[in-house]
Amino acid sequence: MKVTLTVWRQPGPTATGKFETYEVDEVSEDMSFLELFDVLNDRLVGKGEEPVAFDHDCREGICGSCSMMINGRPHGPELGTATCQLHMRKFQDGAKITVEPWRAAAFPIVRDLVVDRSAFDRIVESGGYITAPTGSAPDGNLILIPKAVADSAMDAAQCIGCGACVAACPNGAANLFTAAKIMHLNLLPQGQPERWERVTNMVQTMERYFGSCTNHGECQTACPKEISIDFIALMNRDYIKAQFKQRRLASQRG
Amino acid sequence: MALDAKIPAGPIAHKWDNHKFDVKLVNPANKRRFKVIVVGTGLAGASAAASLAELGYQVEVHTFHDSPRRAHSIAAQGGINAAKNYRNDDDSVHRLFYDTVKGGDYRAREANVYRLAQVSVDIIDQCVAQGVPFAREYGGLLDNRSFGGAQVSRTFYARGQTGQQLLLGAYQALANQIQLGNVKLHNRSEMLDLVVKDGVAVGIVARNLMTGAITSHSAHAVVLATGGYGNVFYLSTNAKASNVTAAWRAHKRGAYMANPCFTQIHPTCIPASDEFQSKLTLMSESLRNDGRIWVPKEFGDERPPGQIPEEDRDYYLERRYPAFGNLVPRDVASRASKREVDAGRGVGPLKNGVYLDFADAIDRLGRHVIEERYGNLFQMYERITGEDPYVVPMRIYPAVHYTMGGLWVDYNLMSNVPGLYVLGEANFSDHGANRLGASALMQGLADGYFVLPATIGDYLAPQLGSQPVTTDDPVFAETQRSVEDTISRFLSIRGTRSVDWFHRELGKIVWDNCGMARSTESLEKAIAEIPALREEFWNDVRILGEGDTLNQSLEKAGRVADFLEFGELMCRDALHREESCGGHFRVEHQTEDGEALRNDDDFAYVAAWEYTGDHASPALHKEQLEFENVHLAQRSYK
Ligand SMILES: Cc1cc2nc3c(=O)[nH]c(=O)nc-3n(C[C@H](O)[C@H](O)[C@H](O)COP(=O)(O)OP(=O)(O)OC[C@H]3O[C@@H](n4cnc5c(N)ncnc54)[C@H](O)[C@@H]3O)c2cc1C
Ligand code: SF4
Ligand code: FES
């Protein structure tokens, strides 16, 4: 098959970017979308043009590196699928495909389709952990966790940190990512001692970098792991409760 | 130089405890006077960096990924072993130790493996405390599953994403230490050389991948946790960026490379579909519990699988290994598939696979049971191939998956270069010639959470009061210059072929000649072809753009240049090892029925290679392996 790619090219973080159009023929329908870019790049290098920079690594939908906005949809047309798992058989012969980087104020463009998602790491650093220094743990089976609780925590923990939710959001909010991380830990018994501090710190750090959520729900549709926006509701509930708890603790101390 | 593995004296069950008592300690207040660089944030690196920082050391971390959480460990699916004996099925530290030594075909160091089995139980506890959502029973206790090569159920898992959840646990512990200011993180920072002064590791030179800036970093000790080298074969199940560069540059600065020819081929991967294939996808080993493997008996049988009647099918594993059937170990299953495909009985458009058929299991158990067990894998398969495995049998073929070889380390995980430690898949230590499923995650976390934090003090304590060699020292400038020169050289070649082209060519050479079956002839062929390809690379590779921006071709060029050197050593090692063991199968050394034939009299040693400046003549050092607790025997799965 043959496709026409319109790709965002930007040589550096401060350079101005523009769209370039490339015709790619002899595309096999068994190719993944990233293999299409491998072929494009090989041909560009052959012609003496610089290849398109894009992030990728595992190519199995788990590392969260790949991040292409395909025809206006983060990770493209197939639901629950990261860019690297998308295959060309999902496109028509002759398709015109526009590919852009994630667009969000908190994710500055590094080059072409590569963005800097470090703001996600800052959110996790602000509280997305359980303090459990190595060597101090009791036997794993001393902490009983009902299967349903472990399963819900796992539903949230599956987030791959790709940022599609932010790219999909008209406000560039990171609520789905942040909620997934917070609720993974806040649902578990081990996460209780730091629960209120965690949600307060992480939400505040999120707000420092990202836009605010106005409940569009685009994030859930874009998420390759189909993480539910119910986690955002749970996070909001915990956040409100935390304000109350923190105050009460403060007054008790005083 | 004589190789001293520093194995502690005493009975095997007491070696680790005695050793921890004997090593020198750094007192808590003094730990902050020591700086340690950790390269890599996979399971091994992230757990080590977090644990060292918790102890009080100043830690500096480098990863070429944009976030520590993206290390290749994230992709591990199946699970992690631990000798908890929660199932009451007679598991024990000794049994896990025994299974690992036997599974490794008796080419691992007993003392290390025993320690691994001992700390395996602490790993699970540690991960649970961090909030890793392991699968649970209805009563709230931890669940287990079974894995190949063992007769007990000792594998802990988090759905099909165990590696992801364990890595997130370690990453979160690391994030906590970053927040506290105990760890300084350099992301998108690639180590391009090790700095060695007077034979001692004193720091690294790294390139910032976003700006191209080359910088020097000094420390009292350097820890490499940089993963395996499976991508020397180009096509493998490893993440695309996994590479040998950090280990190889350390090798060229003096560290010995041990058993590089011990590579693992996983039997159940999706076969390549076309020449553009960029990597291979693993289908979990657990599928072999219910799937039956077969090929058509007739050559060139073009009928669709559903129309091939029972009597025209060859269930070759069940036929050749009636006792283990489809559940023989990885190396045995892989070679058997190769034999069928080589004989011309392969299936699929490229005739490069064998069938893994669930029809019988679906008849017997019902589709819903299969869906519950393997739903996500079936979905992944369908996404990639466009075929529905509930209706048409899967096509599978072996692919490179893991590398048992790596930098040589002693019992303390220190290489022969003082001050240089190597952890995780990057070292050679615990899996001998074949790794058992679910044991790599265990080893990475054992090394990082428990072993290194206990052993590094022994090296650091005597240095109390001494500052690390500063980056003003001429040795840093020299090393940095050599890195810069290599980069300028890459950019000045401006040849005609892309870096990927060279990588694919190298991959073909090593896969055909040093893959699942190796012979004197094939290895000599590879040893002749690799240097020629390497020369062509240095004359004809085309790397566009500049060094002072994000330049992914330049990044790849450095990695492929190192694979082009490393690949030759791997073949030389395979050629010198005149025996078959585990993943290393020399066609000259097999039993009458085609099974691997070890030579314990001559080859029960670790081959540690020293770089001499000439790729054609590396120097061999041997570490003799002593088996005092496990009786050497030929493996049989008939
Ligand atoms: C598909 C797949 C499934 C698997 N499933 C299982 C399983 O179920 N159970 C099991 O036990 N094992 C499994 N394994 C094996 C296991 O995942 C790996 O062996 C293990 O995760 C390796 O961990 P590591 O910490 O040593 O290295 P990695 O996770 O590979 O991390 C390497 C780190 O080093 C960094 N790095 C490398 N070079 C440089 C450099 N030059 N400069 C800076 N940074 C650098 C990288 O950025 C990365 O952070 C699987 C492997 C694959 C491929
Ligand atoms: S919530 Fe979904 S879309 Fe957002 S980062 Fe996580 S996996 Fe990606
Ligand atoms: S490349 Fe890893 S998720 Fe797509």
Short mmCIF file of C-alpha atoms and ligand atoms in Angstrom, two decimals, chain A residues 120 159-165 176-177 223-225 227, ligand 2:
data_model
loop_
_atom_site.label_atom_id
_atom_site.label_comp_id
_atom_site.label_asym_id
_atom_site.label_seq_id
_atom_site.Cartn_x
_atom_site.Cartn_y
_atom_site.Cartn_z
CA PHE A 120 5.43 13.57 35.13
CA CYS A 159 -0.60 3.45 33.55
CA ILE A 160 2.44 3.57 31.26
CA GLY A 161 3.12 7.28 31.76
CA CYS A 162 2.85 8.06 28.06
CA GLY A 163 1.08 11.40 28.36
CA ALA A 164 -1.66 10.71 25.80
CA CYS A 165 -4.21 11.86 28.37
CA LEU A 176 -5.82 10.96 34.64
CA PHE A 177 -2.11 10.24 35.00
CA CYS A 223 -5.52 6.22 27.11
CA PRO A 224 -3.84 3.13 25.64
CA LYS A 225 -4.41 1.31 28.93
CA ILE A 227 -7.66 3.79 32.59
S1 SF4 C 2 -3.29 7.61 32.23
FE1 SF4 C 2 -3.27 6.52 30.26
S2 SF4 C 2 -2.87 8.12 28.74
FE2 SF4 C 2 -2.33 8.99 30.73
S3 SF4 C 2 -0.15 8.60 30.97
FE3 SF4 C 2 -1.21 6.88 31.94
S4 SF4 C 2 -1.36 5.35 30.30
FE4 SF4 C 2 -0.87 7.28 29.27
#
